[in-house]
């Protein structure tokens, strides 16, 4: 008789959040924020499933654990404060397991490489990552950011300062950059 070991599923609660940028979909585990994306609540499970690496059990917000509700409440409060210009960075625990190794490395570099209120180019970020010819790869990594707004990929602009490539659209990118510049 063969015994099977089943991987325990990670419970993830999905929630929608209205913002001045449009609808954001949040995903939380008991410990951290897993996603903050411009997507639909229906599309996010597909994205999480494609990332592989773990079995996931999705829950509606009304079925969230107390810990997941706390993570979502804190994420909402921090996002609202940031969008109001009252917060410059996020302190909520983040889970980058939806990102590839290069995307995660790129995301982790953002906060220190390009501080609040500043911008940098894709090429400059690629060079800072030790891959000066990987501007396009950096753009792809930023496009896959599972934690938009929270991890500031909006601060990366085209070579001549042009606002390009943002999951929430150029108007959302402009809003975020103008909000940071005004503060």
Coordinates of N, CA, C and O in Angstrom, one line a residue:
X1 N 0.8 -1.2 0.0 CA 0.0 0.0 0.0 C 0.9 1.2 0.0 O 1.8 1.4 0.8
X2 N 0.6 2.1 -0.9 CA 1.4 3.3 -1.1 C 0.8 4.5 -0.3 O -0.4 4.7 -0.5
X3 N 1.6 5.2 0.4 CA 1.0 6.3 1.1 C 1.2 7.6 0.3 O 2.3 7.8 -0.3
X4 N 0.2 8.4 0.2 CA 0.3 9.7 -0.5 C 0.5 10.9 0.4 O -0.2 10.9 1.4
X5 N 1.4 11.7 0.1 CA 1.5 13.0 0.9 C 0.8 14.1 0.0 O 1.2 14.3 -1.1
X6 N -0.1 14.7 0.6 CA -0.8 15.8 -0.1 C -0.3 17.1 0.4 O -0.3 17.3 1.6
X7 N 0.0 18.0 -0.5 CA 0.4 19.3 -0.1 C -0.8 20.1 0.5 O -1.9 20.0 -0.1
X8 N -0.6 20.7 1.6 CA -1.7 21.5 2.1 C -1.9 22.7 1.2 O -1.0 23.3 0.8
X9 N -3.1 23.1 1.0 CA -3.5 24.2 0.2 C -3.3 25.5 1.0 O -3.6 25.5 2.2
X10 N -2.8 26.5 0.4 CA -2.7 27.8 1.0 C -4.0 28.5 0.8 O -4.5 28.6 -0.3
X11 N -4.6 29.0 1.9 CA -5.9 29.7 1.8 C -5.6 31.1 1.4 O -4.8 31.8 2.1
X12 N -6.3 31.6 0.4 CA -6.2 32.9 -0.1 C -7.5 33.6 -0.2 O -8.4 33.0 -0.9
X13 N -7.7 34.7 0.4 CA -9.0 35.4 0.3 C -8.8 36.6 -0.7 O -7.8 37.3 -0.8
X14 N -9.8 36.7 -1.6 CA -9.8 37.7 -2.7 C -10.8 38.8 -2.3 O -11.9 38.5 -1.7
X15 N -10.4 40.0 -2.6 CA -11.3 41.1 -2.3 C -11.1 42.2 -3.3 O -10.0 42.4 -3.9
X16 N -12.1 43.0 -3.6 CA -12.0 44.1 -4.5 C -12.0 45.4 -3.7 O -12.6 45.5 -2.7
X17 N -11.3 46.3 -4.3 CA -11.2 47.6 -3.6 C -11.3 48.7 -4.7 O -10.5 48.8 -5.7
X18 N -12.3 49.6 -4.5 CA -12.4 50.8 -5.4 C -11.3 51.8 -5.0 O -11.0 51.9 -3.8
X19 N -10.8 52.4 -6.0 CA -9.7 53.4 -5.7 C -9.9 54.5 -6.8 O -10.5 54.3 -7.8
X20 N -9.2 55.6 -6.6 CA -9.2 56.7 -7.7 C -8.6 56.2 -9.0 O -8.7 56.8 -10.0
X21 N -7.9 55.0 -8.9 CA -7.2 54.5 -10.1 C -8.1 53.4 -10.8 O -7.7 52.9 -11.8
X22 N -9.2 53.1 -10.2 CA -10.1 52.0 -10.7 C -10.1 50.9 -9.7 O -9.6 51.0 -8.6
X23 N -10.6 49.8 -10.1 CA -10.8 48.7 -9.2 C -9.4 48.0 -9.1 O -8.7 47.6 -10.0
X24 N -9.1 47.7 -7.8 CA -7.9 46.9 -7.5 C -8.4 45.6 -6.9 O -9.4 45.6 -6.2
X25 N -7.8 44.5 -7.2 CA -8.1 43.2 -6.6 C -7.0 42.8 -5.7 O -5.8 42.8 -6.1
X26 N -7.3 42.6 -4.4 CA -6.4 42.2 -3.4 C -6.5 40.7 -3.1 O -7.6 40.2 -3.2
X27 N -5.4 40.1 -2.8 CA -5.4 38.7 -2.4 C -4.5 38.6 -1.1 O -3.4 39.2 -1.1
X28 N -5.0 38.0 -0.1 CA -4.3 37.9 1.2 C -4.3 36.5 1.7 O -5.2 35.7 1.6
X29 N -3.1 36.1 2.3 CA -3.0 34.9 3.1 C -3.1 35.3 4.5 O -3.3 36.5 4.8
X30 N -3.0 34.4 5.4 CA -3.0 34.8 6.9 C -1.8 35.7 7.3 O -1.9 36.4 8.2
X31 N -0.7 35.6 6.5 CA 0.5 36.3 6.9 C 0.8 37.6 6.1 O 1.5 38.4 6.5
X32 N 0.3 37.6 4.8 CA 0.8 38.7 4.0 C -0.2 39.0 2.8 O -1.1 38.3 2.5
X33 N 0.1 40.1 2.1 CA -0.6 40.5 0.9 C 0.1 39.8 -0.3 O 1.3 39.9 -0.5
X34 N -0.6 39.0 -1.0 CA -0.1 38.3 -2.1 C -0.3 39.0 -3.4 O 0.5 38.8 -4.3
X35 N -1.3 39.8 -3.6 CA -1.6 40.5 -4.8 C -2.3 41.8 -4.6 O -3.2 41.9 -3.7
X36 N -2.0 42.8 -5.4 CA -2.8 44.0 -5.5 C -2.7 44.4 -7.0 O -1.6 44.8 -7.5
X37 N -3.7 44.0 -7.8 CA -3.6 44.1 -9.2 C -4.8 44.8 -9.8 O -5.9 44.8 -9.2
X38 N -4.6 45.3 -11.0 CA -5.7 45.9 -11.8 C -6.2 44.7 -12.6 O -5.6 44.4 -13.7
X39 N -7.2 44.0 -12.1 CA -7.6 42.8 -12.8 C -9.0 42.6 -12.3 O -9.6 43.4 -11.6
X40 N -9.6 41.4 -12.6 CA -10.9 41.1 -12.1 C -10.7 40.0 -11.0 O -9.7 39.3 -11.1
X41 N -11.7 39.9 -10.2 CA -11.6 38.9 -9.1 C -11.6 37.5 -9.7 O -11.0 36.6 -9.2
X42 N -12.2 37.4 -10.9 CA -12.3 36.1 -11.6 C -11.0 35.7 -12.2 O -10.6 34.5 -12.3
X43 N -10.2 36.7 -12.7 CA -9.0 36.4 -13.4 C -7.8 36.1 -12.5 O -6.9 35.4 -12.8
X44 N -7.8 36.7 -11.3 CA -6.7 36.5 -10.3 C -6.4 35.0 -10.0 O -5.2 34.6 -10.0
X45 N -7.4 34.2 -9.7 CA -7.1 32.8 -9.4 C -6.3 32.1 -10.5 O -5.4 31.3 -10.3
X46 N -6.7 32.5 -11.8 CA -6.0 31.9 -12.9 C -4.5 32.3 -12.9 O -3.6 31.5 -13.1
X47 N -4.3 33.6 -12.6 CA -2.9 34.1 -12.6 C -2.1 33.4 -11.5 O -1.0 33.0 -11.6
X48 N -2.7 33.2 -10.3 CA -2.1 32.5 -9.2 C -1.8 31.1 -9.5 O -0.7 30.6 -9.3
X49 N -2.8 30.4 -10.2 CA -2.6 29.0 -10.6 C -1.4 28.9 -11.6 O -0.6 27.9 -11.5
X50 N -1.3 29.8 -12.5 CA -0.2 29.8 -13.5 C 1.2 30.0 -12.9 O 2.2 29.5 -13.4
X51 N 1.2 30.6 -11.7 CA 2.5 30.9 -11.1 C 3.1 29.6 -10.5 O 4.3 29.5 -10.2
X52 N 2.2 28.6 -10.3 CA 2.7 27.3 -9.8 C 3.3 27.3 -8.4 O 3.2 28.3 -7.7
X53 N 3.8 26.2 -8.0 CA 4.5 26.1 -6.8 C 3.7 25.8 -5.5 O 4.2 25.4 -4.5
X54 N 2.4 26.0 -5.6 CA 1.6 25.7 -4.4 C 0.1 25.5 -4.8 O -0.3 26.1 -5.8
X55 N -0.6 24.7 -4.0 CA -2.0 24.6 -4.2 C -2.7 25.7 -3.4 O -2.3 26.0 -2.3
X56 N -3.7 26.2 -4.0 CA -4.4 27.4 -3.4 C -5.9 27.1 -3.3 O -6.5 26.6 -4.2
X57 N -6.4 27.5 -2.1 CA -7.8 27.4 -1.9 C -8.3 28.8 -1.8 O -7.9 29.6 -0.9
X58 N -9.2 29.2 -2.7 CA -9.6 30.6 -2.8 C -10.9 30.8 -2.0 O -11.8 29.9 -2.0
X59 N -11.0 31.9 -1.3 CA -12.1 32.2 -0.5 C -12.7 33.6 -0.8 O -11.9 34.5 -1.2
X60 N -14.0 33.7 -0.6 CA -14.6 35.0 -0.8 C -14.2 35.8 0.5 O -14.0 35.2 1.5
X61 N -14.3 37.1 0.4 CA -14.0 37.9 1.6 C -14.8 37.6 2.8 O -14.3 37.6 3.9
X62 N -16.1 37.3 2.6 CA -17.0 37.0 3.7 C -16.5 35.7 4.5 O -16.9 35.5 5.6
X63 N -15.7 34.9 3.8 CA -15.2 33.6 4.4 C -13.8 33.7 4.9 O -13.2 32.7 5.2
X64 N -13.2 34.9 4.9 CA -11.8 35.1 5.3 C -11.6 34.8 6.8 O -12.5 34.9 7.6
X65 N -10.4 34.3 7.0 CA -10.0 34.1 8.4 C -9.8 35.5 9.1 O -9.7 36.5 8.4
X66 N -9.8 35.5 10.4 CA -9.5 36.8 11.1 C -8.2 37.4 10.6 O -8.0 38.6 10.4
X67 N -7.2 36.5 10.4 CA -5.8 37.0 10.0 C -5.9 37.6 8.6 O -5.3 38.6 8.3
X68 N -6.6 36.9 7.7 CA -6.7 37.4 6.3 C -7.5 38.7 6.3 O -7.1 39.7 5.6
X69 N -8.5 38.8 7.1 CA -9.3 40.1 7.2 C -8.4 41.2 7.7 O -8.5 42.4 7.3
X70 N -7.5 40.9 8.7 CA -6.6 41.9 9.2 C -5.6 42.4 8.2 O -5.3 43.5 8.0
X71 N -5.1 41.4 7.4 CA -4.2 41.8 6.3 C -4.9 42.6 5.3 O -4.3 43.7 4.8
X72 N -6.1 42.3 4.9 CA -6.8 43.1 3.9 C -7.1 44.5 4.5 O -7.0 45.5 3.7
X73 N -7.5 44.5 5.7 CA -7.9 45.9 6.3 C -6.6 46.7 6.4 O -6.7 47.9 6.0
X74 N -5.5 46.2 6.7 CA -4.2 46.9 6.8 C -3.8 47.4 5.4 O -3.4 48.5 5.1
X75 N -3.9 46.5 4.4 CA -3.6 46.8 3.0 C -4.5 48.0 2.5 O -4.0 48.9 1.9
X76 N -5.8 47.9 2.8 CA -6.7 48.9 2.3 C -6.3 50.3 3.0 O -6.4 51.3 2.3
X77 N -6.1 50.2 4.3 CA -5.7 51.5 5.0 C -4.4 52.1 4.4 O -4.4 53.3 4.2
X78 N -3.4 51.3 4.2 CA -2.2 51.8 3.7 C -2.3 52.3 2.3 O -1.8 53.3 1.9
X79 N -3.1 51.6 1.4 CA -3.3 52.0 0.0 C -4.0 53.4 0.0 O -3.7 54.3 -0.7
X80 N -5.1 53.4 0.8 CA -5.9 54.7 0.9 C -5.0 55.9 1.4 O -5.1 57.0 0.8
X81 N -4.2 55.6 2.4 CA -3.3 56.7 2.9 C -2.3 57.1 1.8 O -2.0 58.3 1.7
X82 N -1.8 56.1 1.1 CA -0.8 56.4 0.1 C -1.5 57.2 -1.0 O -0.9 58.2 -1.5
X83 N -2.6 56.8 -1.5 CA -3.3 57.5 -2.6 C -3.8 58.9 -2.2 O -3.9 59.8 -3.0
X84 N -4.0 59.1 -0.9 CA -4.4 60.4 -0.4 C -3.1 61.3 -0.2 O -3.3 62.5 0.1
X85 N -1.9 60.8 -0.3 CA -0.7 61.6 -0.2 C -0.3 61.6 1.3 O 0.7 62.4 1.6
X86 N -0.8 60.8 2.1 CA -0.5 60.7 3.6 C 0.5 59.7 3.9 O 0.9 59.5 5.1
X87 N 0.9 58.9 3.0 CA 1.9 57.8 3.2 C 2.8 57.7 2.1 O 2.4 57.8 0.9
X88 N 4.1 57.4 2.3 CA 5.1 57.3 1.3 C 5.6 55.9 1.0 O 6.2 55.7 -0.1
X89 N 5.4 55.0 1.9 CA 5.8 53.6 1.7 C 4.9 52.7 2.4 O 4.0 53.2 3.2
X90 N 5.0 51.4 2.2 CA 4.1 50.4 2.7 C 4.9 49.6 3.7 O 6.1 49.2 3.5
X91 N 4.2 49.2 4.8 CA 4.9 48.3 5.8 C 4.2 47.0 5.9 O 4.6 46.1 6.7
X92 N 3.2 46.7 5.1 CA 2.4 45.5 5.2 C 3.3 44.3 4.7 O 4.1 44.5 3.8
X93 N 3.3 43.2 5.4 CA 4.1 42.0 4.8 C 3.6 41.7 3.4 O 2.4 41.6 3.2
X94 N 4.6 41.4 2.6 CA 4.3 41.1 1.2 C 4.8 39.7 0.8 O 5.8 39.3 1.3
X95 N 4.1 39.0 0.0 CA 4.5 37.7 -0.5 C 4.7 37.8 -2.0 O 3.8 38.1 -2.8
X96 N 5.9 37.6 -2.4 CA 6.3 37.7 -3.9 C 6.3 36.4 -4.5 O 7.0 36.2 -5.6
X97 N 5.7 35.4 -4.0 CA 5.7 34.0 -4.6 C 5.0 34.0 -6.0 O 5.2 33.0 -6.7
X98 N 4.2 35.0 -6.3 CA 3.6 34.9 -7.7 C 4.6 35.4 -8.7 O 4.3 35.3 -9.9
X99 N 5.7 35.9 -8.3 CA 6.7 36.5 -9.3 C 7.8 35.5 -9.6 O 8.2 34.7 -8.7
X100 N 8.3 35.6 -10.8 CA 9.5 34.8 -11.1 C 10.7 35.3 -10.3 O 10.6 36.4 -9.7
X101 N 11.8 34.6 -10.3 CA 13.0 35.0 -9.5 C 13.4 36.4 -10.0 O 13.7 37.3 -9.2
X102 N 13.5 36.6 -11.3 CA 13.9 37.9 -11.8 C 12.9 39.0 -11.5 O 13.3 40.1 -11.1
X103 N 11.7 38.7 -11.6 CA 10.6 39.7 -11.3 C 10.7 40.1 -9.9 O 10.7 41.3 -9.5
X104 N 10.8 39.1 -9.0 CA 10.9 39.4 -7.5 C 12.1 40.2 -7.2 O 12.1 41.2 -6.5
X105 N 13.3 39.9 -7.8 CA 14.5 40.7 -7.6 C 14.3 42.1 -8.1 O 14.7 43.1 -7.5
X106 N 13.7 42.3 -9.3 CA 13.4 43.6 -9.8 C 12.4 44.4 -8.9 O 12.7 45.6 -8.6
X107 N 11.4 43.7 -8.4 CA 10.4 44.4 -7.5 C 11.1 44.8 -6.2 O 10.8 45.9 -5.7
X108 N 12.0 44.0 -5.6 CA 12.6 44.3 -4.4 C 13.6 45.5 -4.5 O 13.8 46.2 -3.6
X109 N 14.1 45.7 -5.7 CA 15.0 46.8 -6.0 C 14.3 48.1 -6.1 O 14.9 49.2 -5.9
X110 N 13.0 48.1 -6.4 CA 12.3 49.4 -6.7 C 12.4 50.4 -5.6 O 12.8 51.6 -5.9
X111 N 12.0 50.1 -4.4 CA 11.9 51.0 -3.3 C 13.2 51.8 -3.0 O 13.2 53.0 -2.8
X112 N 14.3 51.0 -3.0 CA 15.6 51.7 -2.7 C 16.2 52.4 -4.0 O 16.8 53.4 -3.8
X113 N 16.0 51.8 -5.1 CA 16.6 52.4 -6.3 C 15.9 53.7 -6.8 O 16.5 54.6 -7.2
X114 N 14.6 53.7 -6.7 CA 13.8 54.9 -7.1 C 12.9 55.3 -6.0 O 11.8 54.8 -5.9
X115 N 13.4 56.2 -5.1 CA 12.6 56.6 -4.0 C 11.3 57.4 -4.3 O 11.1 57.9 -5.5
X116 N 10.4 57.5 -3.4 CA 9.2 58.3 -3.5 C 9.4 59.6 -4.1 O 10.3 60.3 -3.8
X117 N 8.6 59.9 -5.1 CA 8.7 61.2 -5.8 C 9.7 61.3 -6.9 O 9.8 62.4 -7.5
X118 N 10.4 60.3 -7.2 CA 11.4 60.3 -8.2 C 11.0 59.3 -9.3 O 10.1 58.4 -9.1
X119 N 11.7 59.3 -10.4 CA 11.5 58.4 -11.5 C 12.9 57.9 -12.0 O 13.9 58.6 -11.7
X120 N 12.9 56.8 -12.7 CA 14.1 56.3 -13.3 C 13.7 55.6 -14.6 O 12.5 55.3 -14.7
X121 N 14.6 55.3 -15.4 CA 14.2 54.6 -16.7 C 14.4 53.1 -16.5 O 15.1 52.6 -15.6
X122 N 13.8 52.4 -17.5 CA 14.0 50.9 -17.5 C 15.5 50.5 -17.6 O 15.9 49.6 -16.9
X123 N 16.2 51.3 -18.5 CA 17.6 51.0 -18.6 C 18.4 51.3 -17.4 O 19.3 50.5 -17.0
X124 N 18.1 52.3 -16.6 CA 18.8 52.6 -15.4 C 18.5 51.5 -14.4 O 19.5 51.1 -13.6
X125 N 17.3 51.1 -14.3 CA 17.0 50.0 -13.3 C 17.7 48.7 -13.8 O 18.3 48.0 -12.9
X126 N 17.8 48.4 -15.1 CA 18.5 47.2 -15.5 C 19.9 47.3 -15.2 O 20.5 46.3 -14.7
X127 N 20.6 48.5 -15.3 CA 22.0 48.6 -15.0 C 22.2 48.4 -13.5 O 23.1 47.8 -13.0
X128 N 21.3 49.0 -12.7 CA 21.4 48.8 -11.2 C 21.2 47.4 -10.8 O 21.8 47.0 -9.8
X129 N 20.5 46.6 -11.6 CA 20.4 45.1 -11.3 C 21.6 44.3 -11.8 O 21.6 43.1 -11.7
X130 N 22.6 45.0 -12.4 CA 23.7 44.4 -13.0 C 23.5 43.8 -14.4 O 24.3 42.9 -14.8
X131 N 22.4 44.2 -15.0 CA 22.1 43.7 -16.4 C 21.8 44.8 -17.3 O 20.7 45.1 -17.7
X132 N 22.8 45.6 -17.6 CA 22.6 46.9 -18.4 C 21.9 46.7 -19.7 O 21.3 47.7 -20.2
X133 N 21.9 45.6 -20.3 CA 21.3 45.4 -21.6 C 19.9 44.7 -21.5 O 19.3 44.3 -22.4
X134 N 19.4 44.7 -20.2 CA 18.1 44.0 -20.0 C 17.0 44.9 -19.7 O 16.0 44.6 -19.0
X135 N 17.0 46.1 -20.4 CA 15.9 47.0 -20.1 C 14.5 46.4 -20.5 O 13.5 46.6 -19.8
X136 N 14.5 45.7 -21.6 CA 13.2 45.0 -22.0 C 12.8 44.0 -21.0 O 11.6 43.9 -20.7
X137 N 13.7 43.2 -20.5 CA 13.4 42.2 -19.5 C 12.9 42.9 -18.2 O 12.0 42.4 -17.6
X138 N 13.5 44.0 -17.9 CA 13.0 44.8 -16.7 C 11.6 45.2 -17.0 O 10.7 45.1 -16.1
X139 N 11.3 45.7 -18.2 CA 9.9 46.1 -18.5 C 8.9 44.9 -18.4 O 7.8 45.1 -17.9
X140 N 9.4 43.8 -18.8 CA 8.5 42.6 -18.7 C 8.3 42.2 -17.3 O 7.2 41.9 -16.8
X141 N 9.3 42.3 -16.5 CA 9.2 42.0 -15.0 C 8.3 43.0 -14.4 O 7.4 42.6 -13.6
X142 N 8.4 44.2 -14.7 CA 7.5 45.2 -14.1 C 6.1 45.0 -14.5 O 5.1 45.2 -13.7
X143 N 5.9 44.6 -15.7 CA 4.5 44.3 -16.2 C 3.9 43.1 -15.5 O 2.7 43.0 -15.5
X144 N 4.7 42.3 -14.9 CA 4.2 41.1 -14.2 C 4.1 41.4 -12.7 O 3.9 40.5 -11.9
X145 N 4.3 42.6 -12.3 CA 4.3 43.0 -10.8 C 2.9 42.5 -10.2 O 1.9 43.0 -10.6
X146 N 3.0 41.6 -9.2 CA 1.8 41.2 -8.6 C 1.3 42.1 -7.5 O 0.3 41.9 -6.9
X147 N 2.1 43.1 -7.2 CA 1.7 44.0 -6.1 C 1.8 45.5 -6.6 O 2.5 46.3 -6.0
X148 N 1.0 45.8 -7.6 CA 1.0 47.2 -8.2 C 0.6 48.2 -7.1 O -0.1 47.8 -6.1
X149 N 1.0 49.4 -7.2 CA 0.8 50.5 -6.3 C 1.7 50.2 -5.1 O 2.6 51.1 -4.7
X150 N 1.7 49.1 -4.4 CA 2.4 48.8 -3.2 C 3.9 48.7 -3.6 O 4.8 49.3 -2.8
X151 N 4.3 48.0 -4.6 CA 5.7 48.0 -5.1 C 5.7 48.9 -6.3 O 5.0 48.7 -7.3
X152 N 6.4 50.0 -6.2 CA 6.3 51.2 -7.1 C 6.8 51.1 -8.5 O 7.7 51.9 -8.9
X153 N 6.3 50.1 -9.3 CA 6.8 50.0 -10.7 C 6.4 51.2 -11.5 O 6.9 51.4 -12.6
X154 N 5.4 52.0 -11.0 CA 4.9 53.2 -11.8 C 6.0 54.2 -11.8 O 6.0 55.1 -12.7
X155 N 7.1 54.1 -11.0 CA 8.2 55.1 -11.0 C 9.2 54.9 -12.1 O 10.1 55.7 -12.3
X156 N 9.0 53.8 -12.9 CA 9.9 53.5 -14.0 C 9.3 54.0 -15.3 O 8.1 53.7 -15.6
X157 N 10.0 54.8 -16.0 CA 9.5 55.5 -17.2 C 10.4 55.1 -18.4 O 11.5 54.6 -18.2
X158 N 10.0 55.5 -19.6 CA 10.7 55.3 -20.8 C 12.0 56.1 -20.8 O 12.2 57.0 -20.0
X159 N 12.9 55.8 -21.8 CA 14.2 56.4 -21.9 C 14.2 57.9 -21.9 O 15.1 58.6 -21.3
X160 N 13.2 58.5 -22.5 CA 13.1 60.0 -22.5 C 12.1 60.6 -21.6 O 11.5 61.6 -21.8
X161 N 11.8 59.8 -20.5 CA 10.8 60.3 -19.5 C 9.4 60.0 -19.9 O 8.4 60.4 -19.2
X162 N 9.1 59.3 -21.0 CA 7.8 59.0 -21.5 C 7.1 58.0 -20.6 O 7.7 57.0 -20.1
X163 N 5.8 58.3 -20.3 CA 5.1 57.4 -19.5 C 4.6 56.2 -20.3 O 3.8 56.4 -21.2
X164 N 5.1 55.0 -20.1 CA 4.8 53.9 -20.9 C 4.5 52.7 -19.9 O 4.9 52.7 -18.8
X165 N 3.8 51.7 -20.5 CA 3.6 50.4 -19.8 C 3.3 50.4 -18.4 O 4.2 50.2 -17.6
X166 N 2.0 50.5 -18.0 CA 1.6 50.3 -16.7 C 0.3 49.5 -16.7 O -0.6 49.8 -17.5
X167 N 0.2 48.6 -15.8 CA -1.0 47.7 -15.8 C -2.3 48.4 -15.6 O -3.3 48.0 -16.2
X168 N -2.3 49.5 -14.9 CA -3.5 50.3 -14.7 C -3.7 51.3 -15.7 O -4.7 52.1 -15.7
X169 N -2.8 51.4 -16.7 CA -2.9 52.4 -17.8 C -2.1 53.6 -17.5 O -1.7 53.9 -16.4
X170 N -1.8 54.3 -18.6 CA -0.9 55.5 -18.5 C -1.6 56.6 -17.5 O -0.9 57.3 -16.8
X171 N -2.9 56.7 -17.6 CA -3.5 57.7 -16.7 C -3.3 57.4 -15.2 O -3.1 58.3 -14.4
X172 N -3.4 56.1 -14.9 CA -3.1 55.7 -13.5 C -1.7 56.0 -13.1 O -1.4 56.4 -12.0
X173 N -0.8 55.7 -14.0 CA 0.7 55.9 -13.8 C 0.9 57.4 -13.6 O 1.6 57.8 -12.6
X174 N 0.3 58.2 -14.4 CA 0.4 59.7 -14.3 C -0.2 60.2 -12.9 O 0.5 61.0 -12.3
X175 N -1.3 59.6 -12.6 CA -1.9 60.0 -11.3 C -1.0 59.7 -10.1 O -0.7 60.6 -9.3
X176 N -0.4 58.5 -10.1 CA 0.5 58.1 -9.0 C 1.8 59.0 -9.0 O 2.2 59.5 -7.9
X177 N 2.4 59.3 -10.2 CA 3.6 60.1 -10.2 C 3.2 61.6 -9.8 O 4.0 62.2 -9.1
X178 N 2.1 62.1 -10.3 CA 1.7 63.4 -9.9 C 1.4 63.5 -8.4 O 1.8 64.5 -7.7
X179 N 0.8 62.5 -7.8 CA 0.5 62.5 -6.4 C 1.8 62.5 -5.6 O 2.0 63.2 -4.6
X180 N 2.8 61.7 -6.0 CA 4.1 61.7 -5.3 C 4.8 63.0 -5.5 O 5.4 63.5 -4.6
X181 N 4.8 63.6 -6.7 CA 5.5 64.8 -6.9 C 4.9 66.0 -6.1 O 5.6 66.8 -5.6
X182 N 3.6 65.9 -5.9 CA 2.9 67.0 -5.1 C 3.3 66.9 -3.7 O 3.3 67.9 -3.0
X183 N 3.6 65.7 -3.2 CA 3.9 65.6 -1.8 C 5.3 66.0 -1.5 O 5.7 66.3 -0.5

